[in-house]
Amino acid sequence: MTHQGLLPSVLIGAVASARSMTPMAAIASARLAGAKTPGKLWLLDHPLFKFGALAMGAGELYGDKMKTAPDRTVFLGLLARVMSAGIAGAALAPRNKAHEGATVAIATAVPLAYATLAARKQGIKKIGQTRSGLIEDALIVAAGAAIVTWAVRR
């Protein structure tokens, strides 16, 4: 296996750094559309997971614009990123490489959460919380969808 085999896992970890629920929502959307992920995880086929992931993804996009929203680097924010990146990284990894996929996704998501937070704070200073959040949403949701689409078609 080449390192390129884990590239979708790394990239989905980057998505999780900015929006913890977007990787799971992107995978749930693909699964609802009938796509199969390279990695096999039983929960990806459970209806509660699929619809729950979509609801949580939408809820996060809404909640992020609230002035009381916590930074993504607080303990629970990082925990959500670790869990989401790990599951998504495993799902997008080549067959029998789930542990490696989860590891690289988590190793990408956690440090990048600090970088994406710093970028977001700069955006808030320049254009405000809502506008910077909407721009970040558009970029991250598009990236998540593109990465999952690419991974399931490989």
mmCIF file of C-alpha atoms in Angstrom:
data_model
loop_
_atom_site.group_PDB
_atom_site.id
_atom_site.type_symbol
_atom_site.label_atom_id
_atom_site.label_comp_id
_atom_site.label_asym_id
_atom_site.label_seq_id
_atom_site.Cartn_x
_atom_site.Cartn_y
_atom_site.Cartn_z
ATOM 1 C CA MET A 1 0.000 0.000 0.000
ATOM 2 C CA THR A 2 1.234 3.445 -0.811
ATOM 3 C CA HIS A 3 0.784 6.472 1.375
ATOM 4 C CA GLN A 4 -1.739 7.716 -1.174
ATOM 5 C CA GLY A 5 -4.079 4.942 -0.007
ATOM 6 C CA LEU A 6 -4.547 6.797 3.281
ATOM 7 C CA LEU A 7 -4.885 10.243 1.701
ATOM 8 C CA PRO A 8 -8.704 10.319 1.999
ATOM 9 C CA SER A 9 -8.338 9.546 5.710
ATOM 10 C CA VAL A 10 -5.854 12.376 6.173
ATOM 11 C CA LEU A 11 -8.071 14.789 4.260
ATOM 12 C CA ILE A 12 -11.225 13.856 6.172
ATOM 13 C CA GLY A 13 -9.236 14.498 9.354
ATOM 14 C CA ALA A 14 -8.596 18.019 8.071
ATOM 15 C CA VAL A 15 -12.340 18.448 7.564
ATOM 16 C CA ALA A 16 -12.995 17.262 11.124
ATOM 17 C CA SER A 17 -10.577 19.887 12.418
ATOM 18 C CA ALA A 18 -13.005 22.626 11.421
ATOM 19 C CA ARG A 19 -16.391 20.890 11.642
ATOM 20 C CA SER A 20 -16.476 17.804 13.821
ATOM 21 C CA MET A 21 -19.740 16.386 12.485
ATOM 22 C CA THR A 22 -19.223 17.079 8.776
ATOM 23 C CA PRO A 23 -17.171 13.925 8.077
ATOM 24 C CA MET A 24 -19.889 11.724 9.523
ATOM 25 C CA ALA A 25 -22.641 13.640 7.717
ATOM 26 C CA ALA A 26 -20.761 13.366 4.408
ATOM 27 C CA ILE A 27 -20.328 9.619 4.833
ATOM 28 C CA ALA A 28 -23.968 9.213 5.884
ATOM 29 C CA SER A 29 -25.073 11.107 2.767
ATOM 30 C CA ALA A 30 -22.958 8.870 0.559
ATOM 31 C CA ARG A 31 -24.283 5.741 2.249
ATOM 32 C CA LEU A 32 -27.875 6.941 1.849
ATOM 33 C CA ALA A 33 -27.142 7.415 -1.851
ATOM 34 C CA GLY A 34 -26.005 3.786 -2.034
ATOM 35 C CA ALA A 35 -22.245 4.343 -2.096
ATOM 36 C CA LYS A 36 -19.989 1.902 -0.272
ATOM 37 C CA THR A 37 -16.996 3.152 1.661
ATOM 38 C CA PRO A 38 -13.677 1.318 1.288
ATOM 39 C CA GLY A 39 -13.577 0.406 4.982
ATOM 40 C CA LYS A 40 -16.333 -1.681 6.487
ATOM 41 C CA LEU A 41 -17.879 -0.387 9.707
ATOM 42 C CA TRP A 42 -21.179 -1.904 10.796
ATOM 43 C CA LEU A 43 -22.593 1.353 12.151
ATOM 44 C CA LEU A 44 -22.443 2.968 8.726
ATOM 45 C CA ASP A 45 -25.432 0.851 7.696
ATOM 46 C CA HIS A 46 -27.584 1.574 10.727
ATOM 47 C CA PRO A 47 -30.439 4.022 9.908
ATOM 48 C CA LEU A 48 -30.148 5.697 13.306
ATOM 49 C CA PHE A 49 -26.500 6.487 12.601
ATOM 50 C CA LYS A 50 -27.163 7.802 9.113
ATOM 51 C CA PHE A 51 -29.980 10.148 10.050
ATOM 52 C CA GLY A 52 -28.383 11.066 13.367
ATOM 53 C CA ALA A 53 -25.156 12.039 11.606
ATOM 54 C CA LEU A 54 -27.067 14.238 9.167
ATOM 55 C CA ALA A 55 -28.981 15.928 11.988
ATOM 56 C CA MET A 56 -25.845 16.489 14.031
ATOM 57 C CA GLY A 57 -24.029 17.887 11.009
ATOM 58 C CA ALA A 58 -26.819 20.367 10.338
ATOM 59 C CA GLY A 59 -27.061 21.254 14.021
ATOM 60 C CA GLU A 60 -23.356 21.977 14.203
ATOM 61 C CA LEU A 61 -23.543 24.308 11.213
ATOM 62 C CA TYR A 62 -26.326 26.240 12.919
ATOM 63 C CA GLY A 63 -24.821 26.231 16.413
ATOM 64 C CA ASP A 64 -21.432 27.415 15.250
ATOM 65 C CA LYS A 65 -22.847 30.857 14.464
ATOM 66 C CA MET A 66 -24.066 31.427 18.013
ATOM 67 C CA LYS A 67 -22.037 33.827 20.116
ATOM 68 C CA THR A 68 -22.052 31.281 22.960
ATOM 69 C CA ALA A 69 -20.541 28.514 20.816
ATOM 70 C CA PRO A 70 -17.399 27.166 22.510
ATOM 71 C CA ASP A 71 -14.040 27.061 20.754
ATOM 72 C CA ARG A 72 -13.364 23.848 18.865
ATOM 73 C CA THR A 73 -10.296 23.254 21.025
ATOM 74 C CA VAL A 74 -12.150 22.788 24.328
ATOM 75 C CA PHE A 75 -12.070 19.213 25.643
ATOM 76 C CA LEU A 76 -15.484 18.163 24.298
ATOM 77 C CA GLY A 77 -14.773 19.803 20.948
ATOM 78 C CA LEU A 78 -11.521 17.915 20.586
ATOM 79 C CA LEU A 79 -13.159 14.693 21.757
ATOM 80 C CA ALA A 80 -15.836 15.054 19.075
ATOM 81 C CA ARG A 81 -13.112 15.610 16.475
ATOM 82 C CA VAL A 82 -11.179 12.552 17.630
ATOM 83 C CA MET A 83 -14.266 10.352 17.457
ATOM 84 C CA SER A 84 -15.545 11.686 14.134
ATOM 85 C CA ALA A 85 -12.130 11.733 12.463
ATOM 86 C CA GLY A 86 -11.380 8.237 13.729
ATOM 87 C CA ILE A 87 -14.608 6.728 12.440
ATOM 88 C CA ALA A 88 -14.488 8.585 9.132
ATOM 89 C CA GLY A 89 -10.773 7.933 8.654
ATOM 90 C CA ALA A 90 -11.330 4.212 9.202
ATOM 91 C CA ALA A 91 -14.276 4.165 6.801
ATOM 92 C CA LEU A 92 -12.304 5.866 4.027
ATOM 93 C CA ALA A 93 -9.136 3.818 4.487
ATOM 94 C CA PRO A 94 -8.368 0.869 2.239
ATOM 95 C CA ARG A 95 -9.819 -2.453 3.326
ATOM 96 C CA ASN A 96 -7.925 -3.935 6.294
ATOM 97 C CA LYS A 97 -6.297 -0.556 7.036
ATOM 98 C CA ALA A 98 -9.008 0.866 9.302
ATOM 99 C CA HIS A 99 -6.689 1.376 12.270
ATOM 100 C CA GLU A 100 -4.155 3.229 10.143
ATOM 101 C CA GLY A 101 -6.902 5.340 8.579
ATOM 102 C CA ALA A 102 -8.312 6.258 11.972
ATOM 103 C CA THR A 103 -4.860 7.097 13.319
ATOM 104 C CA VAL A 104 -3.857 9.428 10.481
ATOM 105 C CA ALA A 105 -7.253 11.141 10.507
ATOM 106 C CA ILE A 106 -7.025 11.834 14.246
ATOM 107 C CA ALA A 107 -3.390 12.912 13.938
ATOM 108 C CA THR A 108 -4.501 15.431 11.322
ATOM 109 C CA ALA A 109 -7.693 16.649 13.002
ATOM 110 C CA VAL A 110 -6.381 17.530 16.452
ATOM 111 C CA PRO A 111 -3.452 19.821 15.602
ATOM 112 C CA LEU A 112 -5.326 21.369 12.682
ATOM 113 C CA ALA A 113 -8.208 22.255 15.022
ATOM 114 C CA TYR A 114 -5.900 24.860 16.560
ATOM 115 C CA ALA A 115 -4.879 26.184 13.133
ATOM 116 C CA THR A 116 -8.447 26.369 11.827
ATOM 117 C CA LEU A 117 -9.539 28.097 15.043
ATOM 118 C CA ALA A 118 -6.814 30.713 14.611
ATOM 119 C CA ALA A 119 -7.915 31.282 11.012
ATOM 120 C CA ARG A 120 -11.541 31.565 12.067
ATOM 121 C CA LYS A 121 -10.675 34.122 14.754
ATOM 122 C CA GLN A 122 -8.942 36.208 12.110
ATOM 123 C CA GLY A 123 -12.031 35.936 9.932
ATOM 124 C CA ILE A 124 -14.243 36.997 12.847
ATOM 125 C CA LYS A 125 -12.104 40.102 13.358
ATOM 126 C CA LYS A 126 -12.328 41.022 9.678
ATOM 127 C CA ILE A 127 -15.891 40.115 8.662
ATOM 128 C CA GLY A 128 -17.714 38.951 11.785
ATOM 129 C CA GLN A 129 -18.766 35.649 13.277
ATOM 130 C CA THR A 130 -21.693 34.817 11.030
ATOM 131 C CA ARG A 131 -20.069 35.648 7.703
ATOM 132 C CA SER A 132 -16.786 33.970 8.572
ATOM 133 C CA GLY A 133 -18.721 30.920 9.775
ATOM 134 C CA LEU A 134 -20.782 30.709 6.603
ATOM 135 C CA ILE A 135 -17.645 30.894 4.468
ATOM 136 C CA GLU A 136 -15.964 28.238 6.582
ATOM 137 C CA ASP A 137 -19.122 26.095 6.361
ATOM 138 C CA ALA A 138 -19.189 26.317 2.579
ATOM 139 C CA LEU A 139 -15.526 25.387 2.261
ATOM 140 C CA ILE A 140 -15.637 22.536 4.781
ATOM 141 C CA VAL A 141 -18.925 20.997 3.618
ATOM 142 C CA ALA A 142 -17.740 21.124 -0.013
ATOM 143 C CA ALA A 143 -14.395 19.591 0.958
ATOM 144 C CA GLY A 144 -16.078 16.839 2.987
ATOM 145 C CA ALA A 145 -18.437 15.984 0.140
ATOM 146 C CA ALA A 146 -15.612 15.988 -2.414
ATOM 147 C CA ILE A 147 -13.327 13.810 -0.290
ATOM 148 C CA VAL A 148 -16.014 11.231 0.440
ATOM 149 C CA THR A 149 -17.146 11.174 -3.196
ATOM 150 C CA TRP A 150 -13.560 10.673 -4.346
ATOM 151 C CA ALA A 151 -12.902 7.958 -1.748
ATOM 152 C CA VAL A 152 -16.003 5.901 -2.580
ATOM 153 C CA ARG A 153 -15.268 6.044 -6.328
ATOM 154 C CA ARG A 154 -11.642 4.902 -6.071
#
